[in-house]
């Protein structure tokens, strides 16, 4: 076996898995503020003010990245139990989308569709009258409106990340009814109830609050123990009209990525989430891991498992390497 490993040349020749900037999507946090704000638990990641967003995205475009995924940090004063700020025609993410599309029309923009940035309780939807559950169908109705607004603002893909039942079909039907056939759907299909989302919730201020409901996201996100159930979610989203499906998180779920890749023909995305990024940085800060080597290996492994493209906080740094 070592004949195929004995030199740089032969190793490059038989290298099986390619990774290119066009296969990486950078999550971008935006803020109402007028200065960049560091995110403590995501070293190297900042929230970008609207005024700096055009220039920031022009740089990302020049690196050849596949696109950006926009996430707003909403002023707590604008949050409510029903997350109605999500439907305000001038809400931060819509202004950000218009700004990016004006400055860099060719950069693909993926807009997250879920209510968690806007709700006081941090859930992805609205609660039932007694607060004991997230109301599926009432939430889907709001997500449809939210998706239409994000599409009209210029999002290339709307990306429902809420895990309500039936939302992909409802969003597709509403887009089509408006005559909006070009806007696509990247479905967060196999999204697990994961501890690895912690730093993201710091970044957008969506962590479940003290005095909150105690209701767990496990009532809508997948159980990390469940493989077959993840495949059912993917099949449903494809049947409902998803153009692309996603597995999230990525690194701890490489088996799911591979099974999904082997079963569907649509493009498969994987989201290397905030906690995956943070743990590599944290270990590197202590001198326990080599940052760039661990970063590169983690991304290669996600591609090798079968992801066509990867949402990752490393996108920009990797493309600059
Ligand atoms: C919310 C959403 C989450 C992420 C993306 N969209 C977090 C959650 O479900 O609480 C997590 C991304 C990350 O951790 O990087 N709809």
mmCIF file of N, CA and C and ligand atoms in Angstrom, residues 27 29 42 70-71 112-117 122-124 159-163 188 191-201 203-204 206-208 217 220-221 246 248-249 271-277 311-313, ligand 1:
data_model
loop_
_atom_site.group_PDB
_atom_site.id
_atom_site.type_symbol
_atom_site.label_atom_id
_atom_site.label_comp_id
_atom_site.label_asym_id
_atom_site.label_seq_id
_atom_site.Cartn_x
_atom_site.Cartn_y
_atom_site.Cartn_z
ATOM 1 N N UNK A 27 -21.642 31.464 7.040
ATOM 2 C CA UNK A 27 -22.699 32.124 7.816
ATOM 3 C C UNK A 27 -22.248 33.545 8.176
ATOM 4 N N UNK A 29 -23.347 36.918 10.433
ATOM 5 C CA UNK A 29 -24.225 37.530 11.431
ATOM 6 C C UNK A 29 -24.306 39.028 11.166
ATOM 7 N N UNK A 42 -17.070 32.396 19.261
ATOM 8 C CA UNK A 42 -16.701 32.041 17.880
ATOM 9 C C UNK A 42 -15.508 32.903 17.462
ATOM 10 N N UNK A 70 -27.375 34.275 5.942
ATOM 11 C CA UNK A 70 -27.545 35.463 6.788
ATOM 12 C C UNK A 70 -28.294 35.130 8.078
ATOM 13 N N UNK A 71 -27.780 35.662 9.195
ATOM 14 C CA UNK A 71 -28.449 35.501 10.494
ATOM 15 C C UNK A 71 -28.452 36.832 11.233
ATOM 16 N N UNK A 112 -32.211 32.029 6.486
ATOM 17 C CA UNK A 112 -32.778 31.106 7.463
ATOM 18 C C UNK A 112 -34.240 31.472 7.712
ATOM 19 N N UNK A 113 -35.095 30.460 7.689
ATOM 20 C CA UNK A 113 -36.512 30.692 7.975
ATOM 21 C C UNK A 113 -36.864 29.938 9.254
ATOM 22 N N UNK A 114 -37.011 30.699 10.333
ATOM 23 C CA UNK A 114 -37.380 30.174 11.651
ATOM 24 C C UNK A 114 -37.563 31.391 12.538
ATOM 25 N N UNK A 115 -38.307 31.248 13.621
ATOM 26 C CA UNK A 115 -38.648 32.432 14.418
ATOM 27 C C UNK A 115 -37.689 32.694 15.574
ATOM 28 N N UNK A 116 -36.702 31.810 15.795
ATOM 29 C CA UNK A 116 -35.891 31.938 17.019
ATOM 30 C C UNK A 116 -35.169 33.281 17.208
ATOM 31 N N UNK A 117 -34.755 33.993 16.156
ATOM 32 C CA UNK A 117 -34.120 35.290 16.444
ATOM 33 C C UNK A 117 -35.120 36.322 16.992
ATOM 34 N N UNK A 122 -37.112 32.116 22.468
ATOM 35 C CA UNK A 122 -36.035 31.495 21.695
ATOM 36 C C UNK A 122 -36.447 30.271 20.900
ATOM 37 N N UNK A 123 -37.740 29.912 20.941
ATOM 38 C CA UNK A 123 -38.179 28.782 20.119
ATOM 39 C C UNK A 123 -38.313 29.198 18.665
ATOM 40 N N UNK A 124 -38.288 28.186 17.782
ATOM 41 C CA UNK A 124 -38.342 28.447 16.346
ATOM 42 C C UNK A 124 -39.756 28.737 15.856
ATOM 43 N N UNK A 159 -34.257 28.933 3.609
ATOM 44 C CA UNK A 159 -33.747 27.731 4.274
ATOM 45 C C UNK A 159 -34.477 27.514 5.596
ATOM 46 N N UNK A 160 -35.641 26.837 5.529
ATOM 47 C CA UNK A 160 -36.382 26.594 6.773
ATOM 48 C C UNK A 160 -35.580 25.684 7.707
ATOM 49 N N UNK A 161 -35.322 26.209 8.919
ATOM 50 C CA UNK A 161 -34.480 25.482 9.880
ATOM 51 C C UNK A 161 -35.261 25.129 11.130
ATOM 52 N N UNK A 162 -36.588 25.209 11.032
ATOM 53 C CA UNK A 162 -37.470 25.132 12.199
ATOM 54 C C UNK A 162 -37.906 23.716 12.560
ATOM 55 N N UNK A 163 -37.877 22.798 11.575
ATOM 56 C CA UNK A 163 -38.298 21.397 11.783
ATOM 57 C C UNK A 163 -39.790 21.231 12.110
ATOM 58 N N UNK A 188 -33.476 22.440 5.896
ATOM 59 C CA UNK A 188 -32.761 21.834 7.018
ATOM 60 C C UNK A 188 -33.589 20.590 7.356
ATOM 61 N N UNK A 191 -32.162 17.933 10.991
ATOM 62 C CA UNK A 191 -31.579 18.836 11.983
ATOM 63 C C UNK A 191 -31.796 18.227 13.368
ATOM 64 N N UNK A 192 -30.695 17.926 14.017
ATOM 65 C CA UNK A 192 -30.758 17.227 15.301
ATOM 66 C C UNK A 192 -30.807 18.206 16.466
ATOM 67 N N UNK A 193 -31.431 17.792 17.557
ATOM 68 C CA UNK A 193 -31.477 18.588 18.788
ATOM 69 C C UNK A 193 -30.094 18.458 19.421
ATOM 70 N N UNK A 194 -29.232 19.444 19.151
ATOM 71 C CA UNK A 194 -27.809 19.289 19.428
ATOM 72 C C UNK A 194 -27.286 20.279 20.452
ATOM 73 N N UNK A 195 -26.344 19.809 21.250
ATOM 74 C CA UNK A 195 -25.636 20.695 22.182
ATOM 75 C C UNK A 195 -24.647 21.595 21.449
ATOM 76 N N UNK A 196 -24.368 21.283 20.200
ATOM 77 C CA UNK A 196 -23.358 22.030 19.446
ATOM 78 C C UNK A 196 -23.852 23.373 18.904
ATOM 79 N N UNK A 197 -25.107 23.739 19.188
ATOM 80 C CA UNK A 197 -25.610 25.038 18.725
ATOM 81 C C UNK A 197 -25.341 26.156 19.727
ATOM 82 N N UNK A 198 -24.724 25.841 20.869
ATOM 83 C CA UNK A 198 -24.564 26.823 21.942
ATOM 84 C C UNK A 198 -23.976 28.156 21.505
ATOM 85 N N UNK A 199 -22.799 28.161 20.846
ATOM 86 C CA UNK A 199 -22.203 29.453 20.483
ATOM 87 C C UNK A 199 -23.067 30.267 19.524
ATOM 88 N N UNK A 200 -23.795 29.594 18.630
ATOM 89 C CA UNK A 200 -24.701 30.303 17.714
ATOM 90 C C UNK A 200 -25.764 31.062 18.507
ATOM 91 N N UNK A 201 -26.275 30.422 19.541
ATOM 92 C CA UNK A 201 -27.325 31.078 20.334
ATOM 93 C C UNK A 201 -26.753 32.290 21.071
ATOM 94 N N UNK A 203 -24.398 34.098 19.679
ATOM 95 C CA UNK A 203 -24.172 35.057 18.591
ATOM 96 C C UNK A 203 -25.428 35.824 18.230
ATOM 97 N N UNK A 204 -26.592 35.154 18.269
ATOM 98 C CA UNK A 204 -27.821 35.882 17.906
ATOM 99 C C UNK A 204 -28.729 36.127 19.112
ATOM 100 N N UNK A 206 -30.315 33.978 21.156
ATOM 101 C CA UNK A 206 -31.562 33.188 21.128
ATOM 102 C C UNK A 206 -31.582 32.072 22.165
ATOM 103 N N UNK A 207 -30.623 32.080 23.095
ATOM 104 C CA UNK A 207 -30.582 31.002 24.088
ATOM 105 C C UNK A 207 -31.862 31.017 24.917
ATOM 106 N N UNK A 208 -32.368 29.813 25.264
ATOM 107 C CA UNK A 208 -33.566 29.756 26.117
ATOM 108 C C UNK A 208 -33.321 30.574 27.392
ATOM 109 N N UNK A 217 -36.337 21.985 22.600
ATOM 110 C CA UNK A 217 -36.358 21.897 21.139
ATOM 111 C C UNK A 217 -36.433 20.442 20.670
ATOM 112 N N UNK A 220 -39.236 19.197 18.451
ATOM 113 C CA UNK A 220 -39.292 19.322 16.982
ATOM 114 C C UNK A 220 -37.991 18.945 16.285
ATOM 115 N N UNK A 221 -36.830 19.155 16.929
ATOM 116 C CA UNK A 221 -35.580 18.723 16.301
ATOM 117 C C UNK A 221 -35.376 17.219 16.548
ATOM 118 N N UNK A 246 -30.381 19.318 3.863
ATOM 119 C CA UNK A 246 -29.217 19.543 4.724
ATOM 120 C C UNK A 246 -29.218 18.594 5.911
ATOM 121 N N UNK A 248 -27.484 18.471 9.780
ATOM 122 C CA UNK A 248 -26.937 19.428 10.738
ATOM 123 C C UNK A 248 -27.064 18.902 12.147
ATOM 124 N N UNK A 249 -26.029 18.950 12.965
ATOM 125 C CA UNK A 249 -24.641 19.286 12.679
ATOM 126 C C UNK A 249 -24.018 18.328 11.650
ATOM 127 N N UNK A 271 -24.116 21.260 7.603
ATOM 128 C CA UNK A 271 -23.800 22.477 8.364
ATOM 129 C C UNK A 271 -22.839 22.102 9.486
ATOM 130 N N UNK A 272 -21.579 22.530 9.315
ATOM 131 C CA UNK A 272 -20.621 22.392 10.412
ATOM 132 C C UNK A 272 -20.941 23.535 11.381
ATOM 133 N N UNK A 273 -21.585 23.214 12.481
ATOM 134 C CA UNK A 273 -22.227 24.252 13.290
ATOM 135 C C UNK A 273 -21.242 24.926 14.242
ATOM 136 N N UNK A 274 -21.781 25.920 14.937
ATOM 137 C CA UNK A 274 -20.962 26.787 15.781
ATOM 138 C C UNK A 274 -20.126 26.011 16.794
ATOM 139 N N UNK A 275 -20.710 24.994 17.425
ATOM 140 C CA UNK A 275 -19.972 24.254 18.449
ATOM 141 C C UNK A 275 -18.830 23.434 17.861
ATOM 142 N N UNK A 276 -18.981 22.996 16.629
ATOM 143 C CA UNK A 276 -17.904 22.247 15.973
ATOM 144 C C UNK A 276 -16.718 23.176 15.710
ATOM 145 N N UNK A 277 -17.032 24.391 15.294
ATOM 146 C CA UNK A 277 -16.003 25.408 15.049
ATOM 147 C C UNK A 277 -15.348 25.815 16.367
ATOM 148 N N UNK A 311 -21.934 24.445 4.924
ATOM 149 C CA UNK A 311 -22.031 25.711 5.635
ATOM 150 C C UNK A 311 -21.050 25.624 6.796
ATOM 151 N N UNK A 312 -20.114 26.566 6.859
ATOM 152 C CA UNK A 312 -19.095 26.490 7.893
ATOM 153 C C UNK A 312 -18.548 27.873 8.232
ATOM 154 N N UNK A 313 -18.299 28.086 9.521
ATOM 155 C CA UNK A 313 -17.694 29.356 9.969
ATOM 156 C C UNK A 313 -16.243 29.456 9.514
HETATM 157 C C1 LIG B 1 -32.298 28.185 14.376
HETATM 158 C C2 LIG B 1 -30.930 27.860 13.937
HETATM 159 C C3 LIG B 1 -29.957 27.336 14.774
HETATM 160 C C4 LIG B 1 -28.808 27.240 14.018
HETATM 161 C C5 LIG B 1 -29.089 27.679 12.719
HETATM 162 N N1 LIG B 1 -30.452 28.060 12.677
HETATM 163 C C6 LIG B 1 -29.956 27.023 16.229
HETATM 164 C C7 LIG B 1 -31.067 26.392 16.915
HETATM 165 O O1 LIG B 1 -31.807 25.565 16.363
HETATM 166 O O2 LIG B 1 -31.215 26.712 18.096
HETATM 167 C C8 LIG B 1 -27.509 26.747 14.575
HETATM 168 C C9 LIG B 1 -26.308 27.024 13.819
HETATM 169 C C10 LIG B 1 -25.037 26.840 14.558
HETATM 170 O O3 LIG B 1 -24.982 26.349 15.697
HETATM 171 O O4 LIG B 1 -24.025 27.204 13.965
HETATM 172 N N2 LIG B 1 -33.370 27.947 13.656
#
